[in-house]
Amino acid sequence: MSADPLFIAAAAVKNKAHAPFSGFKVGAAVQASDGIIYTGCNVECASYGLTICAERVAVCKAISEGSRKFARIAVYAETEELTPPCGACRQLLWELCGDIEVYLLNHKKQMVCYKLGDLIPLAFEAKTMGKSIGGGSTGNRPAIK
Ligand code: THU
């Protein structure tokens, strides 16, 4: 694991995951533009659909602490294949964080970085409805022709 505090935070918070149903523990850490890091783990529920992913926990914690501008997020899981954010997380991240860097990491020190916009092409967003409400997403993507 690199000494990057974002990556260390994502790996550490994975151990807090509440995943009694899947046994699949995920840690996420999002870094705001001012450098502050907010962490999240997945939290599962017997009513499965209420389960919330690590990424959304991290971002909602950041928002609830008053943070509004973000630079990057790291997602850590102990899997052979790196774990990408699910579709719901991509949508929320896009709307609230914009075109941030998304780092995927595992226990084998493998790492890959994507721009979020590449993970959610043609996203539905406030702009689609003619609203200028923003999170970070507005303005980063070329207009659809
Ligand atoms: N999960 C995450 O927390 N983040 C991801 O990127 C993928 C999936 C969680 C949700 C659920 O608790 C478990 O992993 C299995 O889907």
PDB file of N, CA, C and O in Angstrom, residues 126-127 130-135 138:
ATOM      1  N   ALA A 126     -28.750  16.967 -13.095  1.00  0.00           N
ATOM      2  CA  ALA A 126     -29.618  18.142 -12.977  1.00  0.00           C
ATOM      3  C   ALA A 126     -29.726  18.885 -14.301  1.00  0.00           C
ATOM      4  O   ALA A 126     -30.808  19.325 -14.711  1.00  0.00           O
ATOM      5  N   LYS A 127     -28.596  18.997 -14.998  1.00  0.00           N
ATOM      6  CA  LYS A 127     -28.547  19.687 -16.291  1.00  0.00           C
ATOM      7  C   LYS A 127     -29.540  19.105 -17.286  1.00  0.00           C
ATOM      8  O   LYS A 127     -30.120  19.819 -18.106  1.00  0.00           O
ATOM      9  N   GLY A 130     -32.619  20.728 -17.140  1.00  0.00           N
ATOM     10  CA  GLY A 130     -32.536  22.168 -17.287  1.00  0.00           C
ATOM     11  C   GLY A 130     -32.268  22.887 -15.979  1.00  0.00           C
ATOM     12  O   GLY A 130     -32.481  24.095 -15.864  1.00  0.00           O
ATOM     13  N   LYS A 131     -31.789  22.161 -14.977  1.00  0.00           N
ATOM     14  CA  LYS A 131     -31.500  22.777 -13.667  1.00  0.00           C
ATOM     15  C   LYS A 131     -29.995  22.984 -13.538  1.00  0.00           C
ATOM     16  O   LYS A 131     -29.208  22.157 -13.985  1.00  0.00           O
ATOM     17  N   SER A 132     -29.642  24.061 -12.883  1.00  0.00           N
ATOM     18  CA  SER A 132     -28.208  24.332 -12.729  1.00  0.00           C
ATOM     19  C   SER A 132     -27.716  23.967 -11.334  1.00  0.00           C
ATOM     20  O   SER A 132     -26.650  24.371 -10.915  1.00  0.00           O
ATOM     21  N   ILE A 133     -28.512  23.174 -10.636  1.00  0.00           N
ATOM     22  CA  ILE A 133     -28.125  22.737  -9.296  1.00  0.00           C
ATOM     23  C   ILE A 133     -26.862  21.907  -9.414  1.00  0.00           C
ATOM     24  O   ILE A 133     -26.761  21.048 -10.262  1.00  0.00           O
ATOM     25  N   GLY A 134     -25.912  22.194  -8.573  1.00  0.00           N
ATOM     26  CA  GLY A 134     -24.713  21.378  -8.768  1.00  0.00           C
ATOM     27  C   GLY A 134     -24.085  21.084  -7.472  1.00  0.00           C
ATOM     28  O   GLY A 134     -23.892  22.018  -6.769  1.00  0.00           O
ATOM     29  N   GLY A 135     -23.746  19.984  -7.335  1.00  0.00           N
ATOM     30  CA  GLY A 135     -22.616  19.212  -7.097  1.00  0.00           C
ATOM     31  C   GLY A 135     -21.555  19.603  -8.106  1.00  0.00           C
ATOM     32  O   GLY A 135     -21.502  20.670  -8.696  1.00  0.00           O
ATOM     33  N   THR A 138     -21.513  19.593 -13.049  1.00  0.00           N
ATOM     34  CA  THR A 138     -21.876  20.474 -14.148  1.00  0.00           C
ATOM     35  C   THR A 138     -20.647  21.040 -14.855  1.00  0.00           C
ATOM     36  O   THR A 138     -19.715  21.496 -14.226  1.00  0.00           O
TER      37      THR A 138
END
